[in-house]
PDB file of C-alpha atoms in Angstrom:
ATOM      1  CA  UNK X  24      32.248   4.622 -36.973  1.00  0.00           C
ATOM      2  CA  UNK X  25      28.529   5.102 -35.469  1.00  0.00           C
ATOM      3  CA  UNK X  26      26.309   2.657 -37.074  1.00  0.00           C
ATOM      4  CA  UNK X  27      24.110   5.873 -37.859  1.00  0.00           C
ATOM      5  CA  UNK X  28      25.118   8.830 -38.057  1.00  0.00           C
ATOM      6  CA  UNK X  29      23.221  12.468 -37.714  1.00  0.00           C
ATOM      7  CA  UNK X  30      24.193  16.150 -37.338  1.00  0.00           C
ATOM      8  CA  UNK X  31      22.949  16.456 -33.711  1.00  0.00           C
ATOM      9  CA  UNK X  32      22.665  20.201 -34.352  1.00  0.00           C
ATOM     10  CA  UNK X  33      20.615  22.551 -32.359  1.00  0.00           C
ATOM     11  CA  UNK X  34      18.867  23.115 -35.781  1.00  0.00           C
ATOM     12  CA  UNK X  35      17.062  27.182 -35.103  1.00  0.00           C
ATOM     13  CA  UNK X  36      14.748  27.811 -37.647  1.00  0.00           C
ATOM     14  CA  UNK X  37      12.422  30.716 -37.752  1.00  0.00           C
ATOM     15  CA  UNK X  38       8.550  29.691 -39.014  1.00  0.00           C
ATOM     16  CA  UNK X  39       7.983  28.947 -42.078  1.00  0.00           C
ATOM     17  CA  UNK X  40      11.555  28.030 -43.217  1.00  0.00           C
ATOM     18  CA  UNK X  41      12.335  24.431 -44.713  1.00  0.00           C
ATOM     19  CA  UNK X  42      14.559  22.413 -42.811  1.00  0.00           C
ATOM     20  CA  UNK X  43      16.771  19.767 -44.003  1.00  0.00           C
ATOM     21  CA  UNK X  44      17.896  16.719 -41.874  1.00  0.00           C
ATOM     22  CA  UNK X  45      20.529  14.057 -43.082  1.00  0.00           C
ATOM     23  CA  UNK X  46      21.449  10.884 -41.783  1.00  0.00           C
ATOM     24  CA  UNK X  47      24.122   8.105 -42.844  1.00  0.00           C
ATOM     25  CA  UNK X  48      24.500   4.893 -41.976  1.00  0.00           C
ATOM     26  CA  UNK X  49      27.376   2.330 -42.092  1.00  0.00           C
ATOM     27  CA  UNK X  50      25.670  -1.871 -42.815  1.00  0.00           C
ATOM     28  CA  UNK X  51      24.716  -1.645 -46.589  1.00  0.00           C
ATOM     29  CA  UNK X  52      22.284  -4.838 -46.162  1.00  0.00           C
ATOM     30  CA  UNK X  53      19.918  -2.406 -43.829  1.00  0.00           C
ATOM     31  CA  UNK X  54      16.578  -3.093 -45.386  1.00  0.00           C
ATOM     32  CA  UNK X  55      14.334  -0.602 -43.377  1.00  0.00           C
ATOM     33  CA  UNK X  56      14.540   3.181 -42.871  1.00  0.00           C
ATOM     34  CA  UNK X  57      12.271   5.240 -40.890  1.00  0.00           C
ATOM     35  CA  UNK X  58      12.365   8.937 -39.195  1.00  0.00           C
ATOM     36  CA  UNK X  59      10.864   8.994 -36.166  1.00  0.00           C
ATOM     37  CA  UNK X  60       9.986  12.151 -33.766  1.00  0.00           C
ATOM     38  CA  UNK X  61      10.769  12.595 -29.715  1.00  0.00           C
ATOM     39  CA  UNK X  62       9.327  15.571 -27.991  1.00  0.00           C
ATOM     40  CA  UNK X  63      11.304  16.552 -25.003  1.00  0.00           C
ATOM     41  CA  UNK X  64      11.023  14.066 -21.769  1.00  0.00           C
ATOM     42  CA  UNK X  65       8.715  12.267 -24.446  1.00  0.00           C
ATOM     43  CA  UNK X  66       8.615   8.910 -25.907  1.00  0.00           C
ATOM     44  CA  UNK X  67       9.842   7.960 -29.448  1.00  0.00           C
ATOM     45  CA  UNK X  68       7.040   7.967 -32.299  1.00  0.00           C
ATOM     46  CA  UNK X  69       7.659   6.808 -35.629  1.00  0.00           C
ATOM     47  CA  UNK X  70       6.871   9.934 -38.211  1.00  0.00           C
ATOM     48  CA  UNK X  71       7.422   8.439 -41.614  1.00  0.00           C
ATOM     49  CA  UNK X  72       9.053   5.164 -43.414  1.00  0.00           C
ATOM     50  CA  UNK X  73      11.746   6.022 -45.668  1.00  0.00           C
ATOM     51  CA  UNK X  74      11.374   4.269 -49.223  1.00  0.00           C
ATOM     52  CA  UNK X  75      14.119   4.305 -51.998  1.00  0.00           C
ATOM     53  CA  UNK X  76      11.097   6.030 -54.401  1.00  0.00           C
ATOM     54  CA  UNK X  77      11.338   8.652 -51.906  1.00  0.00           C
ATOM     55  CA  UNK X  78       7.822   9.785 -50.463  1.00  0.00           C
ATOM     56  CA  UNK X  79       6.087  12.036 -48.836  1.00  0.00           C
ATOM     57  CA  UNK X  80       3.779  13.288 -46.492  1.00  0.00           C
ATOM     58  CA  UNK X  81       2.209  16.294 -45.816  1.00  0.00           C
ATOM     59  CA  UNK X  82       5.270  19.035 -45.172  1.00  0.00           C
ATOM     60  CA  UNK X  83       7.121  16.289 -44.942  1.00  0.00           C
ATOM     61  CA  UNK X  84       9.462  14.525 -47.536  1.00  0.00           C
ATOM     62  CA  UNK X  85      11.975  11.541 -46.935  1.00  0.00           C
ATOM     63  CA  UNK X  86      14.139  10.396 -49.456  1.00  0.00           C
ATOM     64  CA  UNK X  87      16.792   7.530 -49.597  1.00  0.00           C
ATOM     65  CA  UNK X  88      19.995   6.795 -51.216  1.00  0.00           C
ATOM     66  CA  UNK X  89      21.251   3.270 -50.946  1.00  0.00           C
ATOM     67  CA  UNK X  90      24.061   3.662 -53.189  1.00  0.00           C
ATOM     68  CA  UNK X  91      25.315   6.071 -50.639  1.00  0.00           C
ATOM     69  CA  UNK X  92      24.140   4.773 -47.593  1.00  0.00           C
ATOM     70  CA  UNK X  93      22.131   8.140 -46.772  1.00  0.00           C
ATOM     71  CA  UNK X  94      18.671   9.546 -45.700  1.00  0.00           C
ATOM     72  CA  UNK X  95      17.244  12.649 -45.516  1.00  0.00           C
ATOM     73  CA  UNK X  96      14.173  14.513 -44.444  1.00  0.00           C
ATOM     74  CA  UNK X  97      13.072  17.821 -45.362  1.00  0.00           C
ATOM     75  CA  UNK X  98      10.555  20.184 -43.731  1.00  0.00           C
ATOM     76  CA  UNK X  99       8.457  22.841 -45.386  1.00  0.00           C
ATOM     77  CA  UNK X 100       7.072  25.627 -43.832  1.00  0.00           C
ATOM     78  CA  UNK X 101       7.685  25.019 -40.428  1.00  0.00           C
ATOM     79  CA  UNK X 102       5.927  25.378 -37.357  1.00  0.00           C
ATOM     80  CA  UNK X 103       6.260  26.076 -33.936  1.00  0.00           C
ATOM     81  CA  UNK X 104       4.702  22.222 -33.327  1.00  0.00           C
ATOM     82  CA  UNK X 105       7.595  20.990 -35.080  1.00  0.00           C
ATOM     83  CA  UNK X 106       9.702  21.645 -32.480  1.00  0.00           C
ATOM     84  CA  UNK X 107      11.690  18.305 -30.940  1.00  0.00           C
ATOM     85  CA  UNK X 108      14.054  15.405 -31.691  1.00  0.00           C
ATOM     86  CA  UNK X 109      14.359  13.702 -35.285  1.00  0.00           C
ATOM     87  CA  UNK X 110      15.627  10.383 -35.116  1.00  0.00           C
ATOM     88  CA  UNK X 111      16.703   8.707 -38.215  1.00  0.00           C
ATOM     89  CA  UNK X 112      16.407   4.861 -37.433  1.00  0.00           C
ATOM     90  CA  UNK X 113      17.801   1.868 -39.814  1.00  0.00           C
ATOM     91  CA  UNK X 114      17.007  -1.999 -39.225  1.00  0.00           C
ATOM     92  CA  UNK X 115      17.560  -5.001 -41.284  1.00  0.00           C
ATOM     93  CA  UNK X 116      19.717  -8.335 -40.202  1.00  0.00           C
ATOM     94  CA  UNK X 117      17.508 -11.549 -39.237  1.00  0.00           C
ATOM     95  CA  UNK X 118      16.088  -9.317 -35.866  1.00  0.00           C
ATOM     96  CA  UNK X 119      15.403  -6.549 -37.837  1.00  0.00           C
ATOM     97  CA  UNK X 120      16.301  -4.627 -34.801  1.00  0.00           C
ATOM     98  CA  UNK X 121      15.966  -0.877 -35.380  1.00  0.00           C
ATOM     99  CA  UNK X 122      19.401   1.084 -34.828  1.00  0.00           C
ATOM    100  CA  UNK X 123      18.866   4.617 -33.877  1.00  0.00           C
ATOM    101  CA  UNK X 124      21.255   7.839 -34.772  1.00  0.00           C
ATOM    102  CA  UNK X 125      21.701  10.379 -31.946  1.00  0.00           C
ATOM    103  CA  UNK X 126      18.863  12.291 -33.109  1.00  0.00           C
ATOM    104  CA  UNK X 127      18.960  16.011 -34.657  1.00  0.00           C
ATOM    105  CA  UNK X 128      17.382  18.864 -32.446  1.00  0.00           C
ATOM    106  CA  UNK X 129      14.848  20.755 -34.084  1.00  0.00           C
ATOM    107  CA  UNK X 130      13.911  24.592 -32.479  1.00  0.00           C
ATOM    108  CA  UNK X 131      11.583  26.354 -34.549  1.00  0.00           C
ATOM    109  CA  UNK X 132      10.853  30.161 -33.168  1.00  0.00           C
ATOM    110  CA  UNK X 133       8.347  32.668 -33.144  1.00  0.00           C
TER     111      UNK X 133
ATOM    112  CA  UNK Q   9      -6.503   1.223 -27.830  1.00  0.00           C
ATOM    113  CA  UNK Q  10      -4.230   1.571 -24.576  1.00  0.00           C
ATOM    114  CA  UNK Q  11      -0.472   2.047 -24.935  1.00  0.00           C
ATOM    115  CA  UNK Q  12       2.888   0.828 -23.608  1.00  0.00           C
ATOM    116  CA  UNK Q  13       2.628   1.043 -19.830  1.00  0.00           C
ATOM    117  CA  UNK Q  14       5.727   1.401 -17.788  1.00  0.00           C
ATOM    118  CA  UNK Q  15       6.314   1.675 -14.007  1.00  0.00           C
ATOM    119  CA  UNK Q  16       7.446   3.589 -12.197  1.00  0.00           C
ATOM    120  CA  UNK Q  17       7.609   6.175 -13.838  1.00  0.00           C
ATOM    121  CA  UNK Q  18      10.829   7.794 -12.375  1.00  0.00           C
ATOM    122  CA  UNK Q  19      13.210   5.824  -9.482  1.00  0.00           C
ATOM    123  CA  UNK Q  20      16.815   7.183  -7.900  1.00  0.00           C
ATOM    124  CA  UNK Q  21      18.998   4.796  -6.243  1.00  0.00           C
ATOM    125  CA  UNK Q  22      22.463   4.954  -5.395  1.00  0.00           C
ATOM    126  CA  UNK Q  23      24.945   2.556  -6.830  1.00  0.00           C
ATOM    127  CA  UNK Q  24      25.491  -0.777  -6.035  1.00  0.00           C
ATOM    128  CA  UNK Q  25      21.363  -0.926  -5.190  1.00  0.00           C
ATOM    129  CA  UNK Q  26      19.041  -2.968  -7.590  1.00  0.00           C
ATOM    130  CA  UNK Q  27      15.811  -1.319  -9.361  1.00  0.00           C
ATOM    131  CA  UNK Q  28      13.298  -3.587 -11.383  1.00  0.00           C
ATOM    132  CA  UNK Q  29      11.238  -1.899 -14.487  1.00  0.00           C
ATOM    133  CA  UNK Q  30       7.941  -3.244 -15.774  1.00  0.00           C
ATOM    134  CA  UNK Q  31       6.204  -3.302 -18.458  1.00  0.00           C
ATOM    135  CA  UNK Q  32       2.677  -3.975 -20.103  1.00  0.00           C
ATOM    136  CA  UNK Q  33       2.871  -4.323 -24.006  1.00  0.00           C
ATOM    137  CA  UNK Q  34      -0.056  -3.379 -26.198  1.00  0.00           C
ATOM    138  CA  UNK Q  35      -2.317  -6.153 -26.395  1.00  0.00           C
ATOM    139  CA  UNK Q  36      -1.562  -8.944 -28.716  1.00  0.00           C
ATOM    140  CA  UNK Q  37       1.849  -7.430 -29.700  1.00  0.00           C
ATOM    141  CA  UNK Q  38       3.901 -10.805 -29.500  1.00  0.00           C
ATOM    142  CA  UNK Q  39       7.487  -8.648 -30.081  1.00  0.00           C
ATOM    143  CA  UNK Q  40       8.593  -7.041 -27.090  1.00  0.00           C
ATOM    144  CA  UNK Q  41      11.810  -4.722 -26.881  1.00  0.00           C
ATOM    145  CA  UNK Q  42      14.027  -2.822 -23.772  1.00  0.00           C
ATOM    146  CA  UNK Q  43      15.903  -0.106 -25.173  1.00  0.00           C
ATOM    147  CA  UNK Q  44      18.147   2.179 -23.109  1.00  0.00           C
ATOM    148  CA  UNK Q  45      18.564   6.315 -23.956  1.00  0.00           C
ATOM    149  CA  UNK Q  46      21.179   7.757 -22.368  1.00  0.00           C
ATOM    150  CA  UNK Q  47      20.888  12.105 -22.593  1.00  0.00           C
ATOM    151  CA  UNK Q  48      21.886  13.548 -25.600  1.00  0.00           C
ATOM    152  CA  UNK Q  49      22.067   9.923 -27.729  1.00  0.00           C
ATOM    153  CA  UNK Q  50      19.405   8.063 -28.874  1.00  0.00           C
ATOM    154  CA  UNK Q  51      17.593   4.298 -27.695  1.00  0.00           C
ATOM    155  CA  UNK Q  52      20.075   1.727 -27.787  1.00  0.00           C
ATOM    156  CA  UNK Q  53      18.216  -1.759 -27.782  1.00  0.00           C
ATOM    157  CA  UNK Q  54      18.903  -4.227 -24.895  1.00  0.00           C
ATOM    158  CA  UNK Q  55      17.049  -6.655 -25.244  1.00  0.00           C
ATOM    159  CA  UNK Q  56      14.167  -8.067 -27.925  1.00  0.00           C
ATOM    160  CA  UNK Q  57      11.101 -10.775 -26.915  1.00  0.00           C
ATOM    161  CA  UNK Q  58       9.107 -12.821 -29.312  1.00  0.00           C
ATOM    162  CA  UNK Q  59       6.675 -14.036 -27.292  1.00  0.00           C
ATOM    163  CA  UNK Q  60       8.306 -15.488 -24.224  1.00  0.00           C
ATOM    164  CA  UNK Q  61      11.669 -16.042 -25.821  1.00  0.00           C
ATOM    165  CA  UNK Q  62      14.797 -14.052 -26.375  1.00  0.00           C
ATOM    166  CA  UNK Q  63      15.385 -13.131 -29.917  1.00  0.00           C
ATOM    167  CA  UNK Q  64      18.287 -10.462 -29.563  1.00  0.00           C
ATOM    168  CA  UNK Q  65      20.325 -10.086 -26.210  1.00  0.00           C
ATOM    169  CA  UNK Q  66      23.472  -9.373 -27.557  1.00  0.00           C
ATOM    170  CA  UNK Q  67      23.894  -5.583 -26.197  1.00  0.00           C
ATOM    171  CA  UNK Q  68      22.865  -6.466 -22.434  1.00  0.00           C
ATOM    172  CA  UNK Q  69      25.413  -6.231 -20.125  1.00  0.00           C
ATOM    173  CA  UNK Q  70      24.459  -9.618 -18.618  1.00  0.00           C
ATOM    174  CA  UNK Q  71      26.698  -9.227 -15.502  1.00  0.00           C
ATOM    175  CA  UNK Q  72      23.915  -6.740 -13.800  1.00  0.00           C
ATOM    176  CA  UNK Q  73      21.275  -6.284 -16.380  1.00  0.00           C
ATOM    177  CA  UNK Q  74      18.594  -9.424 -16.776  1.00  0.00           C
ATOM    178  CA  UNK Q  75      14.998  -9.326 -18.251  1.00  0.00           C
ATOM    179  CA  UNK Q  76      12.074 -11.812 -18.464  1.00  0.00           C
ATOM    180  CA  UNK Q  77       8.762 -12.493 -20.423  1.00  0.00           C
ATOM    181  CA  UNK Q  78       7.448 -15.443 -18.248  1.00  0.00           C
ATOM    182  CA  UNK Q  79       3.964 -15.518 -19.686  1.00  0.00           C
ATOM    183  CA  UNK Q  80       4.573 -13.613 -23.307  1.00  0.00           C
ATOM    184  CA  UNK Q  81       3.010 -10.526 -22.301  1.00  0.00           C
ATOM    185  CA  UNK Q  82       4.612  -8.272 -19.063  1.00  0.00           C
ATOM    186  CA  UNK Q  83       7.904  -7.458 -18.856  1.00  0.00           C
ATOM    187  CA  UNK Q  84      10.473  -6.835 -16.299  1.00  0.00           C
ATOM    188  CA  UNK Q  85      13.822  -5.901 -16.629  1.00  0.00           C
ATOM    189  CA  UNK Q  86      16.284  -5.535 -13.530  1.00  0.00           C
ATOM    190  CA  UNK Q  87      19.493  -4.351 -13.028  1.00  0.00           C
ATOM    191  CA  UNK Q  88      21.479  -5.512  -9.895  1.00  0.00           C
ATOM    192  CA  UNK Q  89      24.136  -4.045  -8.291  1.00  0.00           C
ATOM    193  CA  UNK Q  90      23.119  -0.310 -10.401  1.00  0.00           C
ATOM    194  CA  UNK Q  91      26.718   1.953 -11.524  1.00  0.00           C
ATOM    195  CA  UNK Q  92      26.284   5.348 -12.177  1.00  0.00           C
ATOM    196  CA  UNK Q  93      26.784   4.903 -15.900  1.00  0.00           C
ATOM    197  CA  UNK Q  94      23.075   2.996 -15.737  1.00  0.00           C
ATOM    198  CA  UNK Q  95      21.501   6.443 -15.312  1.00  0.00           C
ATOM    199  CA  UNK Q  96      19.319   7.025 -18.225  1.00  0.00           C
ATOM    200  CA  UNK Q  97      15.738   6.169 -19.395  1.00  0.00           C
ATOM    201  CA  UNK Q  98      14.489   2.561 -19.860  1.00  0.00           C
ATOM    202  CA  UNK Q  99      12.013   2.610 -22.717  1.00  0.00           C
ATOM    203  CA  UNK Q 100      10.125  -0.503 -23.612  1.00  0.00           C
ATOM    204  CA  UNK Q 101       8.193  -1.115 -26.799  1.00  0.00           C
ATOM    205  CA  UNK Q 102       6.088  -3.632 -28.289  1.00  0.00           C
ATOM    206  CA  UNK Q 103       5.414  -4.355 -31.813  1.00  0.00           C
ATOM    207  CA  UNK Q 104       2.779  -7.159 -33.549  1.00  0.00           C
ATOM    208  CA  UNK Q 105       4.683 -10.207 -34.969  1.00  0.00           C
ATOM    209  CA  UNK Q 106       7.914  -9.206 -37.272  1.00  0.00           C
ATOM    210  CA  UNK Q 107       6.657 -10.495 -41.098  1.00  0.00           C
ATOM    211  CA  UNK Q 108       9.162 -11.666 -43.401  1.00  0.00           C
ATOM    212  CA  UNK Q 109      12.730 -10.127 -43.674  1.00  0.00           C
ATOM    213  CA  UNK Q 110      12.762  -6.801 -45.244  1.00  0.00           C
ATOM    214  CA  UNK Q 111      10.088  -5.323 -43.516  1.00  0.00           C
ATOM    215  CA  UNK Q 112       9.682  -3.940 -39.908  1.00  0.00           C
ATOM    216  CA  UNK Q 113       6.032  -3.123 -38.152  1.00  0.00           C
ATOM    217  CA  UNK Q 114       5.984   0.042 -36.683  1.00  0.00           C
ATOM    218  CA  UNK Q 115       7.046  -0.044 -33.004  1.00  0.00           C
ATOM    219  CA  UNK Q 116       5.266   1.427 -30.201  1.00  0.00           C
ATOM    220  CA  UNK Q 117       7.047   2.775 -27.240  1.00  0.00           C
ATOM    221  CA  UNK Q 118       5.788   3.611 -23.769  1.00  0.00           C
ATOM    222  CA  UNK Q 119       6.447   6.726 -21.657  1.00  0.00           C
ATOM    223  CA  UNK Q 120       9.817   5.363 -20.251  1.00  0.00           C
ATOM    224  CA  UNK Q 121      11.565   5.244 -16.525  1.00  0.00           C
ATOM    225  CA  UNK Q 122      13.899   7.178 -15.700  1.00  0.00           C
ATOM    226  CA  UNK Q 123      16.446   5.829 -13.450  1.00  0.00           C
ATOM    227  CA  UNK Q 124      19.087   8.199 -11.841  1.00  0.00           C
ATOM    228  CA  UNK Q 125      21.925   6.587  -9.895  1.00  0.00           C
ATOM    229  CA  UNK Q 126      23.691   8.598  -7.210  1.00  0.00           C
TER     230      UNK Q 126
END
């Protein structure tokens, strides 16, 4: 079993839809959740922390479950901007190294 | 505030050749990281740096892949002889100094070299 898991989709949304990503992961003692965003041939950025509260920002909502081991993200009215990778990232452990799912692929269209 | 610098930028070799990455943290990030992203997945971490010594190595194939931090700052990671699997793009990041346990500072990746092996 992947250490994260994500739907790697093609997720085609039209604008202005609300798009909903999910994400599970597998080590219970992860401590850190984040969602970070890759535009194509582009580097990783991070887009939002995750907390168990849940919070928000903008269009943009992350929540966390650690009972189930699962994260989600939800867009609101989407736009064309939005377009790219979503990466759903966990760390903990003494490195805190940050373990990365496969990443969900976001196409918004005109 | 300048970013992550990486060269090159893009390299092909064919297998069994070696290829060296660099790279140029932000400044005053002690942590320093080497991930690999293979298409279609996303960055695996190779290795991680605090400072000028190895905190996590344990998902670098050591047999070809080695990295150093002489001087706590640049970066280089090489990979010697290359296989075709190797194609994918190098990313390195950098990160200020980790704080306690249960909490992560944000990290900041650079642009990334794409290696193709032929």
């Amino acid at each position: 079993r992947k250490e994260v898991e994500q739907d790697p989709g093609p997720f085609n949304v039209p604008e202005g839809a609300t798009v909903a990503f999910n994400c599970t992961y597998s080590n219970s003692a992860s401590q850190s959740f984040f969602w970070y965003r890759q535009d194509c041939r582009k580097e990783p950025k991070l887009l939002m922390s995750v907390y168990s509260s849940g919070n928000e920002d903008g269009r943009f909502t992350a929540q966390l479950n650690r009972a189930s081991q699962y994260i989600s993200l939800l867009i609101r009215d989407s736009k064309l901007s939005d377009s790219a990778t979503y990466l759903c990232v966990v760390s903990g452990g003494a490195t805190n190294k940050l373990i990365f799912g496969t990443g969900t692929l976001l196409a918004v269209q005109p | 505030e300048a970013g992550v610098a990486q060269s090159p930028r893009y390299k092909i070799i064919e297998k069994r050749q070696s290829v060296a990455f660099w790279c140029n943290p932000i400044s005053g990030h002690a942590t320093l990281y080497w991930y690999q992203q293979i298409l279609g997945q996303g960055p695996k971490l190779l290795i991680q740096f605090q400072n000028n010594g190895v905190v996590d190595d344990s998902q670098l194939p050591k047999d070809r892949f080695s990295a150093e931090r002489l001087k706590g700052v640049d970066s280089t990671l090489k990979i010697q002889p290359a296989k075709l699997e190797d194609s994918a793009v190098y990313l390195c990041a950098s990160s200020p100094i980790r704080r306690g346990s249960g909490s992560s500072y944000e990290q900041y990746f650079g642009p990334g070299t794409r290696l193709t092996v032929t």
